[in-house]
PDB file of C-alpha atoms and ligand atoms in Angstrom:
ATOM      1  CA  UNK A  25       5.342  -6.817   5.793  1.00 95.00           C
ATOM      2  CA  UNK A  26       4.431  -6.742   9.684  1.00 96.00           C
ATOM      3  CA  UNK A  27       1.046  -5.426  11.214  1.00 96.00           C
ATOM      4  CA  UNK A  28      -0.246  -2.908  12.086  1.00 97.00           C
ATOM      5  CA  UNK A  29       1.438  -0.940   8.981  1.00 98.00           C
ATOM      6  CA  UNK A  30       1.260   2.382   7.687  1.00 98.00           C
ATOM      7  CA  UNK A  31       1.834   1.665   3.584  1.00 98.00           C
ATOM      8  CA  UNK A  32       2.802   5.274   2.312  1.00 98.00           C
ATOM      9  CA  UNK A  33       2.267   5.360  -1.499  1.00 98.00           C
ATOM     10  CA  UNK A  34       4.323   8.049  -3.180  1.00 98.00           C
ATOM     11  CA  UNK A  35       2.290   8.127  -6.228  1.00 98.00           C
ATOM     12  CA  UNK A  36       3.718  10.772  -8.834  1.00 98.00           C
ATOM     13  CA  UNK A  37       3.850  13.524  -6.597  1.00 98.00           C
ATOM     14  CA  UNK A  38       6.388  16.159  -7.311  1.00 97.00           C
ATOM     15  CA  UNK A  39       7.149  16.509  -3.783  1.00 98.00           C
ATOM     16  CA  UNK A  40       8.832  12.985  -3.775  1.00 98.00           C
ATOM     17  CA  UNK A  41      10.775  13.084  -6.868  1.00 96.00           C
ATOM     18  CA  UNK A  42      14.397  12.072  -6.617  1.00 96.00           C
ATOM     19  CA  UNK A  43      16.342  13.259  -3.833  1.00 98.00           C
ATOM     20  CA  UNK A  44      13.006  14.438  -2.279  1.00 98.00           C
ATOM     21  CA  UNK A  45      11.887  10.771  -2.368  1.00 98.00           C
ATOM     22  CA  UNK A  46      15.090   9.642  -0.647  1.00 98.00           C
ATOM     23  CA  UNK A  47      14.664  12.018   1.979  1.00 98.00           C
ATOM     24  CA  UNK A  48      10.993  11.142   2.941  1.00 98.00           C
ATOM     25  CA  UNK A  49      11.934   7.341   3.036  1.00 98.00           C
ATOM     26  CA  UNK A  50      14.652   8.446   5.471  1.00 98.00           C
ATOM     27  CA  UNK A  51      12.242  10.195   7.591  1.00 98.00           C
ATOM     28  CA  UNK A  52       9.941   6.995   7.527  1.00 98.00           C
ATOM     29  CA  UNK A  53      12.940   4.964   8.377  1.00 98.00           C
ATOM     30  CA  UNK A  54      13.834   6.895  11.534  1.00 98.00           C
ATOM     31  CA  UNK A  55      10.180   7.096  12.825  1.00 98.00           C
ATOM     32  CA  UNK A  56       9.755   3.345  12.186  1.00 98.00           C
ATOM     33  CA  UNK A  57      13.145   2.531  13.951  1.00 98.00           C
ATOM     34  CA  UNK A  58      12.695   4.738  16.723  1.00 98.00           C
ATOM     35  CA  UNK A  59       8.733   3.655  17.841  1.00 97.00           C
ATOM     36  CA  UNK A  60       9.095  -0.006  16.573  1.00 97.00           C
ATOM     37  CA  UNK A  61       6.277   0.473  14.210  1.00 98.00           C
ATOM     38  CA  UNK A  62       6.061  -0.872  10.436  1.00 98.00           C
ATOM     39  CA  UNK A  63       6.166   1.508   7.809  1.00 98.00           C
ATOM     40  CA  UNK A  64       6.131   0.550   4.035  1.00 98.00           C
ATOM     41  CA  UNK A  65       7.306   2.757   1.473  1.00 98.00           C
ATOM     42  CA  UNK A  66       5.980   2.764  -2.233  1.00 98.00           C
ATOM     43  CA  UNK A  67       8.162   5.347  -4.402  1.00 98.00           C
ATOM     44  CA  UNK A  68       7.964   6.007  -8.082  1.00 97.00           C
ATOM     45  CA  UNK A  69       9.518   3.400 -10.013  1.00 97.00           C
ATOM     46  CA  UNK A  70      12.583   5.109 -11.252  1.00 97.00           C
ATOM     47  CA  UNK A  71      13.087   5.446  -7.589  1.00 98.00           C
ATOM     48  CA  UNK A  72      12.735   2.259  -6.135  1.00 98.00           C
ATOM     49  CA  UNK A  73      16.293   0.738  -6.478  1.00 98.00           C
ATOM     50  CA  UNK A  74      18.064   3.509  -4.957  1.00 98.00           C
ATOM     51  CA  UNK A  75      15.568   3.949  -2.097  1.00 98.00           C
ATOM     52  CA  UNK A  76      15.683   0.293  -1.219  1.00 98.00           C
ATOM     53  CA  UNK A  77      19.409   0.678  -1.131  1.00 98.00           C
ATOM     54  CA  UNK A  78      18.829   3.886   1.186  1.00 98.00           C
ATOM     55  CA  UNK A  79      16.875   2.726   3.948  1.00 98.00           C
ATOM     56  CA  UNK A  80      16.013  -0.613   6.074  1.00 98.00           C
ATOM     57  CA  UNK A  81      12.261  -0.505   5.510  1.00 98.00           C
ATOM     58  CA  UNK A  82       9.993  -2.532   3.139  1.00 98.00           C
ATOM     59  CA  UNK A  83       9.916  -0.763  -0.187  1.00 98.00           C
ATOM     60  CA  UNK A  84       7.195  -1.982  -2.629  1.00 99.00           C
ATOM     61  CA  UNK A  85       6.732  -0.873  -6.225  1.00 98.00           C
ATOM     62  CA  UNK A  86       3.263   0.704  -6.970  1.00 98.00           C
ATOM     63  CA  UNK A  87       2.482  -1.654  -9.961  1.00 98.00           C
ATOM     64  CA  UNK A  88       3.860  -4.531 -11.565  1.00 98.00           C
ATOM     65  CA  UNK A  89       3.141  -5.289 -15.327  1.00 98.00           C
ATOM     66  CA  UNK A  90       1.613  -8.920 -15.497  1.00 98.00           C
ATOM     67  CA  UNK A  91       4.528 -10.084 -18.288  1.00 97.00           C
ATOM     68  CA  UNK A  92       7.294 -12.686 -18.283  1.00 97.00           C
ATOM     69  CA  UNK A  93      10.797 -11.190 -18.733  1.00 98.00           C
ATOM     70  CA  UNK A  94      11.947 -10.600 -22.516  1.00 98.00           C
ATOM     71  CA  UNK A  95      11.428  -8.277 -24.985  1.00 97.00           C
ATOM     72  CA  UNK A  96       9.115  -6.185 -23.082  1.00 96.00           C
ATOM     73  CA  UNK A  97      10.090  -2.718 -23.802  1.00 97.00           C
ATOM     74  CA  UNK A  98       8.764  -0.359 -21.345  1.00 97.00           C
ATOM     75  CA  UNK A  99       7.322  -2.793 -18.823  1.00 98.00           C
ATOM     76  CA  UNK A 100       8.390  -3.315 -15.278  1.00 98.00           C
ATOM     77  CA  UNK A 101       8.234  -7.204 -14.505  1.00 98.00           C
ATOM     78  CA  UNK A 102       7.854  -8.408 -10.879  1.00 98.00           C
ATOM     79  CA  UNK A 103      11.535  -9.765 -11.290  1.00 98.00           C
ATOM     80  CA  UNK A 104      12.810  -6.454 -11.745  1.00 98.00           C
ATOM     81  CA  UNK A 105      11.027  -5.218  -8.847  1.00 98.00           C
ATOM     82  CA  UNK A 106      12.950  -8.144  -7.069  1.00 98.00           C
ATOM     83  CA  UNK A 107      16.180  -7.389  -8.375  1.00 98.00           C
ATOM     84  CA  UNK A 108      16.164  -3.842  -7.485  1.00 98.00           C
ATOM     85  CA  UNK A 109      15.337  -4.731  -4.124  1.00 98.00           C
ATOM     86  CA  UNK A 110      11.665  -4.372  -3.768  1.00 98.00           C
ATOM     87  CA  UNK A 111       9.958  -6.436  -0.910  1.00 98.00           C
ATOM     88  CA  UNK A 112       6.759  -6.319  -2.576  1.00 98.00           C
ATOM     89  CA  UNK A 113       4.271  -4.493  -4.874  1.00 99.00           C
ATOM     90  CA  UNK A 114       0.863  -2.664  -5.010  1.00 98.00           C
ATOM     91  CA  UNK A 115      -1.257  -4.305  -7.822  1.00 98.00           C
ATOM     92  CA  UNK A 116      -4.543  -2.837  -9.464  1.00 98.00           C
ATOM     93  CA  UNK A 117      -4.332   0.384  -7.697  1.00 98.00           C
ATOM     94  CA  UNK A 118      -7.482   2.670  -8.910  1.00 97.00           C
ATOM     95  CA  UNK A 119      -5.035   4.747 -10.795  1.00 97.00           C
ATOM     96  CA  UNK A 120      -3.655   1.502 -12.515  1.00 98.00           C
ATOM     97  CA  UNK A 121      -6.445  -0.846 -13.094  1.00 98.00           C
ATOM     98  CA  UNK A 122      -6.003  -4.267 -14.170  1.00 98.00           C
ATOM     99  CA  UNK A 123      -7.931  -7.445 -15.493  1.00 98.00           C
ATOM    100  CA  UNK A 124      -8.734 -10.291 -12.917  1.00 98.00           C
ATOM    101  CA  UNK A 125      -6.617 -12.541 -15.175  1.00 98.00           C
ATOM    102  CA  UNK A 126      -3.552 -10.144 -15.088  1.00 98.00           C
ATOM    103  CA  UNK A 127      -4.052  -9.728 -10.941  1.00 98.00           C
ATOM    104  CA  UNK A 128      -4.025 -13.524 -10.908  1.00 98.00           C
ATOM    105  CA  UNK A 129      -0.651 -13.809 -13.077  1.00 98.00           C
ATOM    106  CA  UNK A 130       1.196 -10.682 -11.136  1.00 98.00           C
ATOM    107  CA  UNK A 131      -0.007 -12.178  -7.341  1.00 98.00           C
ATOM    108  CA  UNK A 132       1.096 -15.837  -8.427  1.00 98.00           C
ATOM    109  CA  UNK A 133       4.423 -14.575 -10.079  1.00 98.00           C
ATOM    110  CA  UNK A 134       5.203 -12.365  -7.197  1.00 98.00           C
ATOM    111  CA  UNK A 135       4.609 -15.126  -4.652  1.00 98.00           C
ATOM    112  CA  UNK A 136       7.039 -17.310  -6.618  1.00 98.00           C
ATOM    113  CA  UNK A 137       9.522 -14.490  -6.161  1.00 98.00           C
ATOM    114  CA  UNK A 138       9.148 -13.880  -2.837  1.00 98.00           C
ATOM    115  CA  UNK A 139       7.517 -10.532  -3.257  1.00 98.00           C
ATOM    116  CA  UNK A 140       4.464  -9.612  -0.803  1.00 98.00           C
ATOM    117  CA  UNK A 141       0.955  -8.249  -2.631  1.00 98.00           C
ATOM    118  CA  UNK A 142      -1.321  -5.674  -1.804  1.00 98.00           C
ATOM    119  CA  UNK A 143      -4.047  -5.723  -4.008  1.00 98.00           C
ATOM    120  CA  UNK A 144      -6.290  -2.864  -4.411  1.00 98.00           C
ATOM    121  CA  UNK A 145      -9.703  -2.971  -4.507  1.00 98.00           C
ATOM    122  CA  UNK A 146     -12.512  -0.186  -5.318  1.00 98.00           C
ATOM    123  CA  UNK A 147     -15.614  -2.065  -3.633  1.00 98.00           C
ATOM    124  CA  UNK A 148     -16.847  -4.901  -1.760  1.00 98.00           C
ATOM    125  CA  UNK A 149     -17.308  -7.271  -4.973  1.00 98.00           C
ATOM    126  CA  UNK A 150     -13.885  -6.529  -6.167  1.00 98.00           C
ATOM    127  CA  UNK A 151     -12.515  -7.292  -2.867  1.00 98.00           C
ATOM    128  CA  UNK A 152     -14.345 -10.744  -2.571  1.00 98.00           C
ATOM    129  CA  UNK A 153     -13.320 -11.621  -6.186  1.00 98.00           C
ATOM    130  CA  UNK A 154      -9.317 -10.779  -5.576  1.00 98.00           C
ATOM    131  CA  UNK A 155      -9.402 -12.439  -2.303  1.00 98.00           C
ATOM    132  CA  UNK A 156      -9.523 -15.613  -4.366  1.00 97.00           C
ATOM    133  CA  UNK A 157      -6.249 -15.189  -6.298  1.00 98.00           C
ATOM    134  CA  UNK A 158      -4.679 -15.293  -2.685  1.00 98.00           C
ATOM    135  CA  UNK A 159      -2.762 -12.035  -2.299  1.00 98.00           C
ATOM    136  CA  UNK A 160      -1.181 -11.265   0.900  1.00 98.00           C
ATOM    137  CA  UNK A 161      -3.146  -8.034   1.569  1.00 98.00           C
ATOM    138  CA  UNK A 162      -6.157  -6.400   0.148  1.00 98.00           C
ATOM    139  CA  UNK A 163      -6.500  -2.766   0.410  1.00 98.00           C
ATOM    140  CA  UNK A 164      -9.986  -1.197  -0.096  1.00 98.00           C
ATOM    141  CA  UNK A 165      -9.811   2.283  -1.144  1.00 98.00           C
ATOM    142  CA  UNK A 166     -12.928   3.929  -2.526  1.00 98.00           C
ATOM    143  CA  UNK A 167     -11.626   5.786  -5.686  1.00 98.00           C
ATOM    144  CA  UNK A 168     -14.248   8.752  -4.841  1.00 98.00           C
ATOM    145  CA  UNK A 169     -12.482   9.549  -1.222  1.00 98.00           C
ATOM    146  CA  UNK A 170      -8.754   9.092  -2.398  1.00 97.00           C
ATOM    147  CA  UNK A 171      -7.025  12.318  -2.415  1.00 97.00           C
ATOM    148  CA  UNK A 172      -9.891  13.880  -0.413  1.00 97.00           C
ATOM    149  CA  UNK A 173     -10.020  15.196   3.145  1.00 95.00           C
ATOM    150  CA  UNK A 174     -12.398  12.620   4.401  1.00 97.00           C
ATOM    151  CA  UNK A 175     -11.095   9.566   5.495  1.00 98.00           C
ATOM    152  CA  UNK A 176     -12.960   5.842   4.276  1.00 98.00           C
ATOM    153  CA  UNK A 177     -13.169   5.239   7.980  1.00 98.00           C
ATOM    154  CA  UNK A 178     -15.303   8.358   8.489  1.00 97.00           C
ATOM    155  CA  UNK A 179     -17.269   8.466   5.179  1.00 97.00           C
ATOM    156  CA  UNK A 180     -17.957   4.852   4.773  1.00 98.00           C
ATOM    157  CA  UNK A 181     -16.728   2.593   7.481  1.00 98.00           C
ATOM    158  CA  UNK A 182     -19.340   0.063   6.614  1.00 98.00           C
ATOM    159  CA  UNK A 183     -17.018  -0.616   3.602  1.00 98.00           C
ATOM    160  CA  UNK A 184     -14.414  -1.665   5.732  1.00 98.00           C
ATOM    161  CA  UNK A 185     -16.202  -3.654   8.120  1.00 98.00           C
ATOM    162  CA  UNK A 186     -17.923  -5.783   5.391  1.00 98.00           C
ATOM    163  CA  UNK A 187     -14.582  -6.168   3.556  1.00 98.00           C
ATOM    164  CA  UNK A 188     -12.846  -7.471   6.615  1.00 98.00           C
ATOM    165  CA  UNK A 189     -15.879  -9.624   7.641  1.00 98.00           C
ATOM    166  CA  UNK A 190     -16.100 -10.843   3.633  1.00 98.00           C
ATOM    167  CA  UNK A 191     -12.526 -11.631   3.494  1.00 98.00           C
ATOM    168  CA  UNK A 192     -12.430 -13.596   6.485  1.00 96.00           C
ATOM    169  CA  UNK A 193     -14.946 -15.890   5.258  1.00 97.00           C
ATOM    170  CA  UNK A 194     -13.751 -16.364   1.534  1.00 97.00           C
ATOM    171  CA  UNK A 195     -10.015 -16.714   2.257  1.00 97.00           C
ATOM    172  CA  UNK A 196      -8.521 -16.127   6.069  1.00 96.00           C
ATOM    173  CA  UNK A 197      -5.010 -16.006   4.556  1.00 96.00           C
ATOM    174  CA  UNK A 198      -5.644 -12.428   3.396  1.00 98.00           C
ATOM    175  CA  UNK A 199      -5.064  -9.443   5.565  1.00 98.00           C
ATOM    176  CA  UNK A 200      -7.372  -6.174   4.947  1.00 98.00           C
ATOM    177  CA  UNK A 201      -5.985  -2.736   4.826  1.00 98.00           C
ATOM    178  CA  UNK A 202      -7.959   0.443   3.961  1.00 98.00           C
ATOM    179  CA  UNK A 203      -7.328   3.682   2.675  1.00 97.00           C
ATOM    180  CA  UNK A 204      -8.684   6.976   0.755  1.00 97.00           C
ATOM    181  CA  UNK A 205      -8.530  10.117   2.706  1.00 97.00           C
ATOM    182  CA  UNK A 206      -6.663   8.813   5.764  1.00 98.00           C
ATOM    183  CA  UNK A 207      -4.839  11.706   7.461  1.00 97.00           C
ATOM    184  CA  UNK A 208      -4.512  11.257  11.059  1.00 98.00           C
ATOM    185  CA  UNK A 209      -3.976   8.817  13.839  1.00 97.00           C
ATOM    186  CA  UNK A 210      -7.657   8.948  14.535  1.00 97.00           C
ATOM    187  CA  UNK A 211      -8.346   7.712  11.127  1.00 98.00           C
ATOM    188  CA  UNK A 212      -5.780   4.869  11.770  1.00 98.00           C
ATOM    189  CA  UNK A 213      -7.217   3.913  15.124  1.00 98.00           C
ATOM    190  CA  UNK A 214     -10.770   3.617  13.458  1.00 98.00           C
ATOM    191  CA  UNK A 215      -9.354   1.561  10.682  1.00 98.00           C
ATOM    192  CA  UNK A 216      -8.060  -0.862  13.410  1.00 98.00           C
ATOM    193  CA  UNK A 217     -11.291  -0.413  15.398  1.00 98.00           C
ATOM    194  CA  UNK A 218     -12.920  -1.743  12.008  1.00 98.00           C
ATOM    195  CA  UNK A 219     -10.933  -4.802  11.522  1.00 98.00           C
ATOM    196  CA  UNK A 220      -8.468  -3.335   9.160  1.00 98.00           C
ATOM    197  CA  UNK A 221      -4.625  -4.229  10.083  1.00 98.00           C
ATOM    198  CA  UNK A 222      -3.113  -1.208   8.526  1.00 98.00           C
ATOM    199  CA  UNK A 223      -3.811   1.683   6.322  1.00 98.00           C
ATOM    200  CA  UNK A 224      -2.493   2.623   2.719  1.00 98.00           C
ATOM    201  CA  UNK A 225      -2.243   6.574   2.333  1.00 98.00           C
ATOM    202  CA  UNK A 226      -0.501   9.277   0.122  1.00 98.00           C
ATOM    203  CA  UNK A 227      -1.423  12.903   0.018  1.00 98.00           C
ATOM    204  CA  UNK A 228      -1.889  13.180   3.752  1.00 98.00           C
ATOM    205  CA  UNK A 229       1.921  12.860   4.066  1.00 98.00           C
ATOM    206  CA  UNK A 230       3.731  13.310   0.768  1.00 98.00           C
ATOM    207  CA  UNK A 231       2.063  16.631   0.343  1.00 98.00           C
ATOM    208  CA  UNK A 232       1.952  17.877   3.916  1.00 98.00           C
ATOM    209  CA  UNK A 233       4.068  20.891   5.162  1.00 97.00           C
ATOM    210  CA  UNK A 234       5.549  18.731   7.682  1.00 98.00           C
ATOM    211  CA  UNK A 235       5.519  14.907   6.976  1.00 98.00           C
ATOM    212  CA  UNK A 236       7.450  13.790   9.868  1.00 98.00           C
ATOM    213  CA  UNK A 237       4.538  15.422  12.212  1.00 98.00           C
ATOM    214  CA  UNK A 238       1.751  13.529   9.997  1.00 98.00           C
ATOM    215  CA  UNK A 239       3.760  10.481  10.341  1.00 98.00           C
ATOM    216  CA  UNK A 240       4.429  10.643  13.685  1.00 98.00           C
ATOM    217  CA  UNK A 241       0.415  11.311  14.537  1.00 98.00           C
ATOM    218  CA  UNK A 242      -0.344   8.432  12.121  1.00 98.00           C
ATOM    219  CA  UNK A 243       1.803   5.871  14.410  1.00 97.00           C
ATOM    220  CA  UNK A 244       0.795   7.334  17.751  1.00 95.00           C
ATOM    221  CA  UNK A 245      -2.414   4.864  17.498  1.00 87.00           C
ATOM    222  CA  UNK A 246      -0.241   1.882  16.583  1.00 87.00           C
ATOM    223  CA  UNK A 247       2.903   1.692  18.710  1.00 72.00           C
TER     224      UNK A 247
HETATM  225  O1  G3P B 309      -2.726   4.148  -2.381  1.00 95.10           O
HETATM  226  C1  G3P B 309      -3.289   5.178  -1.512  1.00 95.10           C
HETATM  227  C2  G3P B 309      -3.969   6.290  -2.113  1.00 95.10           C
HETATM  228  O2  G3P B 309      -4.696   5.857  -3.276  1.00 95.10           O
HETATM  229  C3  G3P B 309      -4.710   6.876  -1.183  1.00 95.10           C
HETATM  230  O3  G3P B 309      -4.636   8.318  -1.488  1.00 95.10           O
HETATM  231  O4  G3P B 309      -4.299  10.614  -1.222  1.00 95.10           O
HETATM  232  O5  G3P B 309      -6.429   9.680  -0.075  1.00 95.10           O
HETATM  233  O6  G3P B 309      -3.941   9.078   0.840  1.00 95.10           O
HETATM  234  P1  G3P B 309      -5.019   9.286  -0.428  1.00 95.10           P
END
């Protein structure tokens, strides 16, 4: 995943189920290609394979289970994400929390498989702890701002700046993203100004009347 990047989490919204998810992924692909910017999509697990085959974009899963392959009914292994054409995965999203030992297992297994990892964190201490398991990215997202109308870059710019500085000290290999309430190009520009290398967002695009217009505004400050 190149940076700066816009990482679009489809979550479990009905607006992106099945064909609707493929349609949004194709909109992201066209915008990314025409404007030479990095857009990553994270569809629902059941749609990952078909979307990975439908677009030339990095397609990430929203989660992987920290288990080895085998008799694991209902689990999603990192191997299955790789096999479906995934390029990486979110780990420890606020809506799918994990224990640090499981985060460590998942990051290491993904590294072995060549899957990039974005470990999501809810505050500075969790970001510092997760930097030690050496993910590719840490995405700091204050849970109280997720899904809201005010961007983390406006409501709490300090957490972005402090996370960037702390991670640089602990593990300079890890790049920092931020998310929660990100809605427009101004929020993206502010995130980059604070030292983040991209944003992680969902509702501002997935629930928009015209996702293409929102995406064009988001990328206007990174191209
Ligand atoms: O994974 C990104 C997500 O948690 C942020 O949600 O709707 O505030 O962009 P949203």
